[in-house]
Amino acid sequence: MKFNFDELTERRGTASVKWDNDSDKDILPLWVADMDFRTAPAVTEALLRRVESGIFGYVKVPDAYYEALVRWFDTRHGWHIDRDRVIYTSGVVPALSAIIKALVKPGEGVIIQTPAYNCFFSSVRNNKAVMVENKLKRVDTGDSFHYEIDFEDLERCASDPNVRLLLLCNPQNPTGRIWTREELQRVREICARHDVRVVSDEIHCELVHEGFEFIPYATIDPSAVVCCSPSKAFNTAGLQIANIVCPDADVQAKIDRAINDNEVCDVNPFGVVGLMAAYNEGGEWLDALNLYLDGNYKYLRERFRNELPNLKVCDSEATYLSWVDITPLGIGSEELEEKLKVTAKVHINGGLMYGDDNYIRINYACPRARLAEALDRLIPHLVRN
């Protein structure tokens, strides 16, 4: 089946956070992590059928929901989920907050590997826990670079008796790393040695570049708590559905209590229907999407390599988010973000919110013609800075 990812969808004026946040309507948004592609046709068709009922009361999550979830991860990733250990909720961020609330007392430590998704910081802070920073190691490789886990420092962080959790991002946002089996095994060994539980955010697990493979952390460490959702891969964040997979009944009960305390225990019927359609019928669309995103990533890299060789682009293995070193420009990321909105009419993310002011994050999940236009605008202004 042919899917048209080149379609220039019109999102402005649709109450879109991505497109309607900026008052200047000429700005092209390459910032917040949602895509400018229509979701899989199977998802749209299932939602339309649900709309036809005309009744949108409280939803009882059916057995078919759990069956779709279990089958998807079993067949696509070789990870068997026990349906009795699943808690559904409205999103991965509410899930992370509830998990920290359930498993970490105020004043206890949570390890975050930086640069990191900005809501990791707020989830720790809002639950009055203490952030313990395990900085990822930048490794330069010619005209590019990638990140690795600093295991020596992770050992130091985990050995603190006040530390209770490690928030693992797999694949990693914003760097695009997919952790290897060997790396995940070392994470497990260190955390097990110091009685630190791993919570793995795997919301980007379906968005994998050509030649790479995602390894579910729970296949390495059955004691982990895992958060997952179809929202990034199928562009359905607004449907607000996610799942927490717990290792045992005791941990599940604690997290379930926190989910209820935080009042994020109810989901909407469209999220339930959307997940089932995505996981039951969306595989072919997702495969095509990943090929298109891989092409966009390579296009962006080539443009930077040829036209902005002083600005290195991080090697990426997953997601649709590019991490770019702006150190040679001599300007902070937040200042550059605001400046580019005015001069280039492009909105990117400054890296300070992820823990490093020397980088910017660019979302390339859009039709290639739109990405080309955005880069045509950006590049001259990055050259001049």
Coordinates of C-alpha atoms in Angstrom, one line a residue:
M1 CA 0.0 0.0 0.0
K2 CA 1.2 3.5 -0.9
F3 CA 1.2 6.1 1.9
N4 CA 1.7 9.8 1.0
F5 CA 4.1 11.3 3.5
D6 CA 4.8 14.1 1.0
E7 CA 1.3 15.6 1.5
L8 CA 1.5 19.1 2.8
T9 CA -1.1 18.9 5.5
E10 CA -2.6 22.2 6.8
R11 CA -2.4 22.3 10.6
R12 CA -2.5 26.0 11.3
G13 CA -5.8 27.1 12.8
T14 CA -6.6 23.6 14.1
A15 CA -5.7 24.4 17.8
S16 CA -2.3 22.7 17.3
V17 CA 0.3 23.4 19.9
K18 CA 3.0 23.0 17.3
W19 CA 1.5 25.3 14.7
D20 CA -0.7 27.7 16.6
N21 CA 1.7 28.5 19.5
D22 CA 3.6 31.3 17.7
S23 CA 1.7 34.5 17.0
D24 CA 3.7 35.0 13.8
K25 CA 1.9 32.9 11.2
D26 CA 4.9 32.8 8.9
I27 CA 6.9 30.7 11.3
L28 CA 7.6 27.1 10.3
P29 CA 7.6 24.9 13.5
L30 CA 10.3 22.3 13.9
W31 CA 10.1 22.1 17.6
V32 CA 7.7 20.1 19.8
A33 CA 7.7 16.3 19.1
D34 CA 4.7 15.7 17.0
M35 CA 4.6 15.0 13.3
D36 CA 3.0 16.7 10.3
F37 CA 1.8 13.4 8.9
R38 CA -1.7 12.1 9.0
T39 CA -1.9 9.0 11.2
A40 CA -2.2 5.5 9.8
P41 CA -5.4 5.1 7.7
A42 CA -6.5 2.2 10.0
V43 CA -6.5 4.5 13.0
T44 CA -8.5 7.2 11.2
E45 CA -11.1 4.6 10.0
A46 CA -11.4 3.1 13.5
L47 CA -11.9 6.5 15.1
L48 CA -14.6 7.4 12.5
R49 CA -16.5 4.3 13.2
R50 CA -16.3 5.2 16.9
V51 CA -17.6 8.7 16.2
E52 CA -20.6 7.3 14.4
S53 CA -22.0 6.0 17.7
G54 CA -22.6 9.5 18.8
I55 CA -22.1 8.6 22.4
F56 CA -18.9 9.3 24.3
G57 CA -19.4 8.3 27.9
Y58 CA -16.9 6.8 30.3
V59 CA -15.0 3.9 28.7
K60 CA -14.4 0.4 30.0
V61 CA -11.1 -0.8 28.5
P62 CA -11.9 -4.1 26.8
D63 CA -9.9 -7.3 26.7
A64 CA -9.2 -6.6 23.0
Y65 CA -7.1 -3.6 24.1
Y66 CA -4.7 -5.8 26.2
E67 CA -4.6 -8.4 23.4
A68 CA -3.5 -5.8 20.9
L69 CA -0.8 -4.5 23.2
V70 CA 0.5 -7.9 24.1
R71 CA 0.5 -9.2 20.5
W72 CA 2.3 -6.1 19.1
F73 CA 5.2 -6.2 21.5
D74 CA 5.4 -10.0 21.3
T75 CA 5.6 -10.1 17.5
R76 CA 7.4 -6.9 16.8
H77 CA 9.9 -6.7 19.6
G78 CA 10.1 -10.1 21.2
W79 CA 8.9 -8.8 24.5
H80 CA 6.0 -10.7 26.2
I81 CA 3.9 -8.5 28.4
D82 CA 1.8 -10.0 31.1
R83 CA -1.5 -8.2 30.6
D84 CA -2.3 -8.5 34.3
R85 CA 0.8 -6.2 35.0
V86 CA -0.5 -3.4 32.8
I87 CA -1.8 -0.1 34.0
Y88 CA -3.3 2.3 31.4
T89 CA -3.2 6.0 31.9
S90 CA -3.4 9.3 29.9
G91 CA 0.2 9.7 28.9
V92 CA 3.8 8.7 29.5
V93 CA 4.5 12.0 31.4
P94 CA 1.7 11.4 33.9
A95 CA 2.9 7.8 34.2
L96 CA 6.5 8.9 35.1
S97 CA 5.2 11.3 37.7
A98 CA 3.0 8.7 39.3
I99 CA 5.8 6.1 39.3
I100 CA 8.2 8.5 41.1
K101 CA 5.4 9.4 43.5
A102 CA 4.9 5.7 44.2
L103 CA 8.4 4.5 44.5
V104 CA 10.5 7.5 45.7
K105 CA 10.0 9.4 49.0
P106 CA 10.5 13.2 49.0
G107 CA 14.2 13.9 49.4
E108 CA 15.3 10.6 47.8
G109 CA 17.3 10.5 44.6
V110 CA 16.4 9.8 40.9
I111 CA 19.1 9.4 38.3
I112 CA 18.7 11.3 35.1
Q113 CA 21.1 10.8 32.1
T114 CA 21.6 14.2 30.5
P115 CA 20.9 15.7 28.1
A116 CA 17.4 14.4 28.8
Y117 CA 13.8 14.9 27.9
N118 CA 12.7 18.1 29.8
C119 CA 9.7 16.4 31.6
F120 CA 12.1 14.1 33.4
F121 CA 13.4 17.1 35.3
S122 CA 9.9 18.4 36.2
S123 CA 8.6 15.0 37.1
V124 CA 11.4 14.6 39.7
R125 CA 11.0 18.1 40.9
N126 CA 7.2 18.1 41.2
N127 CA 7.4 15.0 43.4
K128 CA 10.0 16.6 45.7
A129 CA 12.6 14.1 44.8
V130 CA 16.3 15.0 44.2
M131 CA 17.8 14.8 40.7
V132 CA 21.1 12.9 40.5
E133 CA 22.8 13.7 37.2
N134 CA 24.6 11.0 35.2
K135 CA 25.9 12.9 32.2
L136 CA 26.2 11.0 29.0
K137 CA 29.6 11.0 27.4
R138 CA 30.0 12.7 24.0
V139 CA 32.2 10.8 21.6
D140 CA 33.4 12.7 18.6
T141 CA 33.9 10.8 15.3
G142 CA 35.2 13.0 12.6
D143 CA 32.5 15.3 11.4
S144 CA 29.9 13.9 13.8
F145 CA 29.5 12.6 17.3
H146 CA 27.3 10.3 19.4
Y147 CA 26.7 9.7 23.1
E148 CA 27.5 6.8 25.4
I149 CA 26.6 6.0 29.0
D150 CA 29.3 7.0 31.5
F151 CA 29.2 3.7 33.4
E152 CA 31.8 4.7 35.9
D153 CA 29.8 7.8 36.9
L154 CA 26.5 5.7 36.8
E155 CA 28.2 3.4 39.4
R156 CA 29.0 6.4 41.5
C157 CA 25.4 7.7 41.3
A158 CA 23.8 4.4 42.0
S159 CA 26.0 3.7 45.0
D160 CA 24.5 6.6 46.9
P161 CA 22.1 4.9 49.4
N162 CA 19.6 7.7 48.9
V163 CA 19.1 6.9 45.2
R164 CA 16.0 4.9 44.4
L165 CA 15.4 5.1 40.6
L166 CA 17.1 5.5 37.3
L167 CA 15.0 7.1 34.5
L168 CA 16.2 5.5 31.4
C169 CA 15.2 6.9 28.0
N170 CA 15.3 4.1 25.4
P171 CA 15.6 5.2 22.6
Q172 CA 17.2 8.4 24.0
N173 CA 15.6 11.8 23.6
P174 CA 17.2 14.2 22.5
T175 CA 20.3 12.3 21.2
G176 CA 18.6 9.6 19.2
R177 CA 20.7 6.7 20.7
I178 CA 19.3 3.2 20.8
W179 CA 21.1 1.5 23.7
T180 CA 22.7 -1.8 22.7
R181 CA 22.0 -5.1 24.5
E182 CA 25.5 -4.9 26.1
E183 CA 24.9 -1.3 27.3
L184 CA 21.5 -2.3 28.8
Q185 CA 23.0 -5.3 30.5
R186 CA 25.6 -3.1 32.2
V187 CA 22.9 -0.7 33.3
R188 CA 21.0 -3.7 34.9
E189 CA 24.2 -5.0 36.6
I190 CA 25.0 -1.6 38.1
C191 CA 21.5 -0.8 39.3
A192 CA 20.9 -4.3 40.7
R193 CA 24.1 -4.1 42.6
H194 CA 22.9 -1.0 44.4
D195 CA 19.2 -1.8 44.6
V196 CA 18.2 1.0 42.2
R197 CA 15.1 0.2 40.1
V198 CA 15.1 1.2 36.4
V199 CA 12.1 3.0 34.9
S200 CA 12.4 2.9 31.1
D201 CA 10.6 5.4 29.0
E202 CA 10.2 3.7 25.6
I203 CA 7.7 6.1 23.9
H204 CA 10.0 6.4 20.8
C205 CA 10.7 2.7 20.5
E206 CA 8.9 2.3 17.1
L207 CA 10.8 5.1 15.4
V208 CA 14.0 3.4 14.4
H209 CA 16.3 4.3 11.6
E210 CA 17.3 1.8 8.9
G211 CA 19.9 -0.7 10.1
F212 CA 19.2 -0.4 13.8
E213 CA 17.2 -2.5 16.3
F214 CA 15.4 -1.5 19.4
I215 CA 15.9 -3.7 22.5
P216 CA 13.1 -3.5 25.1
Y217 CA 14.8 -3.0 28.4
A218 CA 12.5 -5.4 30.2
T219 CA 13.9 -8.3 28.1
I220 CA 17.2 -7.5 29.9
D221 CA 15.8 -6.6 33.3
P222 CA 12.5 -8.1 34.3
S223 CA 12.4 -6.0 37.5
A224 CA 12.1 -2.7 35.4
V225 CA 9.0 -0.6 35.1
V226 CA 8.3 0.3 31.5
C227 CA 6.3 3.1 30.0
C228 CA 5.1 2.9 26.4
S229 CA 2.5 4.5 24.1
P230 CA 1.7 4.5 20.4
S231 CA 1.4 8.3 20.5
K232 CA 4.8 9.2 19.0
A233 CA 4.9 6.6 16.3
F234 CA 1.4 7.0 15.1
N235 CA 1.1 10.8 15.8
T236 CA -1.8 10.4 18.2
A237 CA -0.5 12.3 21.3
G238 CA -3.9 14.1 21.5
L239 CA -5.7 10.9 22.1
Q240 CA -3.9 10.6 25.4
I241 CA -3.2 6.9 26.0
A242 CA -0.2 5.2 27.5
N243 CA 0.6 2.0 29.5
I244 CA 2.8 1.2 32.4
V245 CA 4.1 -2.3 32.6
C246 CA 5.0 -3.4 36.1
P247 CA 7.3 -6.2 37.2
D248 CA 5.2 -7.5 40.1
A249 CA 1.9 -7.1 41.9
D250 CA 3.3 -5.1 44.8
V251 CA 5.0 -2.5 42.6
Q252 CA 1.9 -2.4 40.5
A253 CA -0.4 -1.7 43.5
K254 CA 1.8 1.2 44.6
I255 CA 1.9 2.7 41.1
D256 CA -1.8 2.2 40.7
R257 CA -2.5 4.0 43.9
A258 CA -0.4 7.0 42.7
I259 CA -2.2 7.0 39.4
N260 CA -5.5 7.3 41.3
D261 CA -4.1 9.9 43.7
N262 CA -2.9 12.0 40.7
E263 CA -6.4 11.5 39.0
V264 CA -5.0 10.2 35.8
C265 CA -6.7 6.8 36.0
D266 CA -9.4 7.5 33.3
V267 CA -8.8 7.5 29.6
N268 CA -10.9 8.5 26.7
P269 CA -12.6 6.1 24.2
F270 CA -10.7 7.5 21.2
G271 CA -7.3 6.6 22.9
V272 CA -8.4 3.1 23.4
V273 CA -9.8 2.6 19.9
G274 CA -6.7 4.3 18.4
L275 CA -4.3 2.1 20.2
M276 CA -6.1 -1.1 19.1
A277 CA -6.2 0.0 15.5
A278 CA -2.5 1.1 15.5
Y279 CA -1.3 -2.1 17.0
N280 CA -3.6 -4.4 15.1
E281 CA -3.4 -2.9 11.6
G282 CA -0.7 -0.2 11.6
G283 CA 2.5 -2.1 11.0
E284 CA 2.8 -1.5 7.3
W285 CA 2.2 2.2 7.6
L286 CA 4.8 2.4 10.4
D287 CA 7.4 0.6 8.3
A288 CA 6.8 3.1 5.5
L289 CA 7.0 6.0 7.9
N290 CA 10.3 4.9 9.3
L291 CA 11.8 4.7 5.8
Y292 CA 10.6 8.3 5.1
L293 CA 11.9 9.6 8.4
D294 CA 15.3 8.0 7.7
G295 CA 15.4 9.8 4.4
N296 CA 14.6 13.1 6.1
Y297 CA 17.3 12.5 8.7
K298 CA 19.9 11.8 5.9
Y299 CA 18.7 14.8 4.0
L300 CA 19.1 17.1 7.0
R301 CA 22.6 15.7 7.8
E302 CA 23.7 16.2 4.2
R303 CA 22.5 19.8 4.1
F304 CA 24.4 20.6 7.4
R305 CA 27.5 18.7 6.2
N306 CA 27.7 20.6 2.9
E307 CA 26.4 24.0 4.0
L308 CA 27.2 24.3 7.7
P309 CA 30.2 22.0 8.2
N310 CA 31.1 23.9 11.4
L311 CA 27.9 22.7 13.1
K312 CA 28.0 19.0 13.9
V313 CA 24.9 16.9 13.8
C314 CA 24.6 14.1 16.3
D315 CA 24.6 10.5 14.9
S316 CA 21.0 9.4 15.3
E317 CA 19.6 5.8 15.4
A318 CA 16.0 6.6 16.3
T319 CA 13.3 9.2 16.8
Y320 CA 12.7 12.1 14.4
L321 CA 14.7 14.6 16.5
S322 CA 18.1 15.9 15.5
W323 CA 20.6 17.2 18.1
V324 CA 22.9 19.8 16.7
D325 CA 26.0 21.4 18.3
I326 CA 25.9 25.2 18.1
T327 CA 29.0 25.9 20.1
P328 CA 30.9 27.5 17.1
L329 CA 28.2 30.2 16.9
G330 CA 29.0 31.6 20.3
I331 CA 25.4 32.0 21.3
G332 CA 23.2 30.2 23.9
S333 CA 20.5 27.9 22.6
E334 CA 17.6 29.8 24.1
E335 CA 18.8 33.1 22.6
L336 CA 19.3 31.4 19.3
E337 CA 15.8 29.9 19.4
E338 CA 14.2 33.3 19.8
K339 CA 16.5 34.9 17.3
L340 CA 15.7 32.3 14.6
K341 CA 11.9 32.8 15.1
V342 CA 12.4 36.4 14.1
T343 CA 15.1 36.3 11.5
A344 CA 14.6 32.9 9.8
K345 CA 10.9 32.4 10.6
V346 CA 11.7 28.9 12.0
H347 CA 11.0 27.6 15.5
I348 CA 13.4 25.0 16.8
N349 CA 14.0 23.9 20.4
G350 CA 16.9 25.3 22.4
G351 CA 18.9 22.6 24.2
L352 CA 19.0 24.3 27.6
M353 CA 15.6 22.7 28.5
Y354 CA 17.2 19.3 28.0
G355 CA 20.2 20.2 30.1
D356 CA 22.8 21.6 27.6
D357 CA 22.7 25.2 26.3
N358 CA 25.3 24.4 23.5
Y359 CA 22.8 22.4 21.3
I360 CA 19.5 22.8 19.5
R361 CA 16.9 20.1 18.7
I362 CA 15.3 20.0 15.3
N363 CA 12.1 18.0 14.6
Y364 CA 12.3 16.7 11.0
A365 CA 9.0 14.8 11.0
C366 CA 7.3 16.7 8.2
P367 CA 7.0 16.4 4.4
R368 CA 10.5 16.7 2.8
A369 CA 9.5 19.9 0.9
R370 CA 8.6 21.6 4.2
L371 CA 11.9 20.4 5.7
A372 CA 13.7 21.8 2.7
E373 CA 12.0 25.1 3.0
A374 CA 12.8 25.3 6.7
L375 CA 16.5 24.5 6.1
D376 CA 16.6 27.0 3.3
R377 CA 15.5 29.6 5.8
L378 CA 17.7 28.4 8.7
I379 CA 21.0 27.9 7.0
P380 CA 21.8 31.4 5.9
H381 CA 21.1 32.7 9.4
L382 CA 23.2 30.0 11.1
V383 CA 26.1 30.8 8.7
R384 CA 25.9 34.5 9.7
N385 CA 25.7 34.0 13.5

